[in-house]
Structure formats: structure tokens, C-alpha cells
């Protein structure tokens, strides 16, 4: 699986982000996931403009970012960040580590819908030295 973020993601379950390179909301969301050490697959629409239709047909929105937990559409950055904060708060109240939520996502099967497939590795992404490049 080709992924971005701080950790490589397994072939099970996937968090998919449709993003744009210069989008502050996309950057904010990726930082929040990296801060929580949550792996994700990024489909940067500036690099893969042909994937915009995949995002729109799955989410009914042309606004970036759009987030999917496996095949379930979560929504925009605000909706996803609100969910992450809710999980953080529930974790504090219950003593159940928030990381267990992310493991639940990973333990599901990868999305079967081709529109959520990871993009191929690219030289441009491999040369990115900030930890956000595409990894194998």
C-alpha cells in the first residue's frame, strides 16, 4: 500500500484523504493525524487531478479535504477533526486509548471501491523529505 504520513499503513483498513497541496485545511488535518500517529493514504488532487471525480462521486462535494475511513465518508476537515477530538475526550473519560479506534479502522478490510485506491508512487513524492512522501 502506498501511504503518506509518519507511518506506513498495512494492507488492512485505510484512512483516505483527498487533499490539495496548498489547502490550509488539508494541512491542518494531516498534522492532526500525524500528531496522533494515525497512518493515512493521501490522494493529492494537485498531483492526481484525474482523481477529483473519484472524490466528488464518493462524497458529493468538490471541497477539499474529504476523508474516508475505509469506505465510510466522514466528511471535511472540520467534521473529521471534531470526530478525532470526540475520540480523544472519550478516551480520557473511559480510559480506553483513542488508538484503539484507529486499530478498529485498520482491522477492517481495505475498501473495495477503486475510487479509494492509493495512487502509485511518484518520484516527486519520493523526493519529499518532510516525512509526508509516498512510502512503500
CSV table of C-alpha atoms in Angstrom, one decimal:
chain,number,residue,atom,x,y,z
A,1,UNK,CA,0.0,0.0,0.0
A,2,UNK,CA,1.3,3.5,-0.8
A,3,UNK,CA,0.8,5.9,2.1
A,4,UNK,CA,1.7,9.2,3.4
A,5,UNK,CA,2.0,10.3,7.0
A,6,UNK,CA,4.6,9.4,9.6
A,7,UNK,CA,4.0,5.6,9.5
A,8,UNK,CA,3.4,3.2,6.6
A,9,UNK,CA,-0.1,1.7,6.7
A,10,UNK,CA,-0.8,-2.0,6.5
A,11,UNK,CA,-2.9,-3.6,3.7
A,12,UNK,CA,-5.8,-3.8,6.1
A,13,UNK,CA,-8.2,-0.8,6.6
A,14,UNK,CA,-7.4,2.6,5.4
A,15,UNK,CA,-8.0,6.2,6.1
A,16,UNK,CA,-8.1,8.1,2.8
A,17,UNK,CA,-7.7,11.8,2.4
A,18,UNK,CA,-8.4,13.7,-0.8
A,19,UNK,CA,-6.3,16.8,-0.5
A,20,UNK,CA,-4.9,19.8,-2.3
A,21,UNK,CA,-1.2,20.8,-1.9
A,22,UNK,CA,-1.9,24.5,-0.9
A,23,UNK,CA,-5.0,23.9,1.1
A,24,UNK,CA,-4.6,25.0,4.7
A,25,UNK,CA,-7.5,22.7,5.8
A,26,UNK,CA,-5.7,19.7,4.2
A,27,UNK,CA,-2.5,20.7,6.0
A,28,UNK,CA,-4.3,21.1,9.3
A,29,UNK,CA,-6.0,17.7,9.0
A,30,UNK,CA,-2.8,15.9,8.1
A,31,UNK,CA,-1.0,17.5,11.0
A,32,UNK,CA,-3.7,16.3,13.4
A,33,UNK,CA,-3.5,12.8,12.1
A,34,UNK,CA,0.3,12.8,12.3
A,35,UNK,CA,0.2,14.2,15.8
A,36,UNK,CA,-2.0,11.2,16.8
A,37,UNK,CA,0.4,8.8,14.9
A,38,UNK,CA,-2.6,7.8,12.6
A,39,UNK,CA,-1.5,6.4,9.2
A,40,UNK,CA,-3.4,7.6,6.2
A,41,UNK,CA,-3.4,7.4,2.4
A,42,UNK,CA,-3.3,10.8,0.7
A,43,UNK,CA,-4.6,11.5,-2.8
A,44,UNK,CA,-3.3,14.9,-3.6
A,45,UNK,CA,-5.6,16.3,-6.3
A,46,UNK,CA,-2.9,18.7,-7.5
A,47,UNK,CA,-0.7,15.7,-8.3
A,48,UNK,CA,-3.6,13.4,-9.4
A,49,UNK,CA,-6.2,15.8,-10.9
A,50,UNK,CA,-8.0,12.9,-12.6
A,51,UNK,CA,-8.9,11.6,-9.1
A,52,UNK,CA,-11.2,14.6,-8.4
A,53,UNK,CA,-14.1,12.9,-10.0
A,54,UNK,CA,-13.5,9.9,-7.6
A,55,UNK,CA,-13.7,12.3,-4.6
A,56,UNK,CA,-16.8,14.0,-5.9
A,57,UNK,CA,-18.7,10.8,-6.7
A,58,UNK,CA,-17.9,9.3,-3.3
A,59,UNK,CA,-18.5,12.4,-1.2
A,60,UNK,CA,-20.9,14.6,-3.3
A,61,UNK,CA,-18.6,17.5,-2.6
A,62,UNK,CA,-15.8,19.2,-4.6
A,63,UNK,CA,-14.3,20.8,-1.5
A,64,UNK,CA,-11.0,19.5,-0.1
A,65,UNK,CA,-10.2,17.8,2.0
A,66,UNK,CA,-12.6,14.9,2.0
A,67,UNK,CA,-12.0,12.0,4.4
A,68,UNK,CA,-13.0,8.3,4.3
A,69,UNK,CA,-12.5,5.7,7.0
A,70,UNK,CA,-12.4,2.6,4.8
A,71,UNK,CA,-15.5,3.1,2.6
A,72,UNK,CA,-17.3,5.3,5.0
A,73,UNK,CA,-17.3,9.0,4.1
A,74,UNK,CA,-16.5,11.0,7.2
A,75,UNK,CA,-16.6,14.5,5.6
A,76,UNK,CA,-14.4,17.6,5.6
A,77,UNK,CA,-11.5,18.6,7.8
A,78,UNK,CA,-13.9,20.2,10.4
A,79,UNK,CA,-16.0,17.1,10.6
A,80,UNK,CA,-13.0,14.8,10.9
A,81,UNK,CA,-11.2,16.9,13.4
A,82,UNK,CA,-14.4,17.1,15.5
A,83,UNK,CA,-14.6,13.3,15.5
A,84,UNK,CA,-10.9,13.0,16.5
A,85,UNK,CA,-11.4,15.4,19.4
A,86,UNK,CA,-14.5,13.5,20.4
A,87,UNK,CA,-12.5,10.3,20.4
A,88,UNK,CA,-9.8,12.0,22.5
A,89,UNK,CA,-12.3,13.2,25.0
A,90,UNK,CA,-14.0,9.7,25.2
A,91,UNK,CA,-10.6,8.2,25.7
A,92,UNK,CA,-9.9,10.4,28.7
A,93,UNK,CA,-13.3,9.7,30.2
A,94,UNK,CA,-13.3,6.0,29.6
A,95,UNK,CA,-9.7,5.2,30.0
A,96,UNK,CA,-9.9,3.4,26.6
A,97,UNK,CA,-6.9,4.6,24.5
A,98,UNK,CA,-8.0,6.5,21.4
A,99,UNK,CA,-5.5,4.4,19.4
A,100,UNK,CA,-7.9,1.5,19.7
A,101,UNK,CA,-10.3,3.4,17.4
A,102,UNK,CA,-7.7,3.6,14.8
A,103,UNK,CA,-6.9,-0.1,15.2
A,104,UNK,CA,-10.6,-0.8,14.6
A,105,UNK,CA,-10.3,1.0,11.3
A,106,UNK,CA,-7.1,-0.8,10.3
A,107,UNK,CA,-8.6,-4.2,11.3
A,108,UNK,CA,-11.4,-3.8,8.7
A,109,UNK,CA,-10.8,-4.9,5.1
A,110,UNK,CA,-9.4,-2.3,2.6
A,111,UNK,CA,-12.1,-0.5,0.7
A,112,UNK,CA,-13.0,-2.5,-2.4
A,113,UNK,CA,-14.1,0.7,-4.3
A,114,UNK,CA,-11.4,1.5,-6.8
A,115,UNK,CA,-12.1,5.2,-6.3
A,116,UNK,CA,-10.4,4.9,-2.9
A,117,UNK,CA,-7.3,3.1,-4.1
A,118,UNK,CA,-3.9,4.5,-3.3
A,119,UNK,CA,-2.2,6.4,-6.0
A,120,UNK,CA,1.0,4.9,-7.5
A,121,UNK,CA,4.4,6.1,-6.1
A,122,UNK,CA,5.9,9.0,-7.9
A,123,UNK,CA,9.4,10.4,-8.0
A,124,UNK,CA,8.1,13.8,-6.8
A,125,UNK,CA,6.5,12.2,-3.8
A,126,UNK,CA,9.6,10.1,-3.0
A,127,UNK,CA,11.8,13.2,-3.1
A,128,UNK,CA,9.7,14.8,-0.4
A,129,UNK,CA,12.0,14.9,2.7
A,130,UNK,CA,9.5,16.1,5.3
A,131,UNK,CA,8.1,12.7,6.1
A,132,UNK,CA,5.0,13.3,4.1
A,133,UNK,CA,6.2,11.5,0.9
A,134,UNK,CA,4.8,8.3,-0.5
A,135,UNK,CA,6.2,5.2,1.1
A,136,UNK,CA,6.1,1.5,0.2
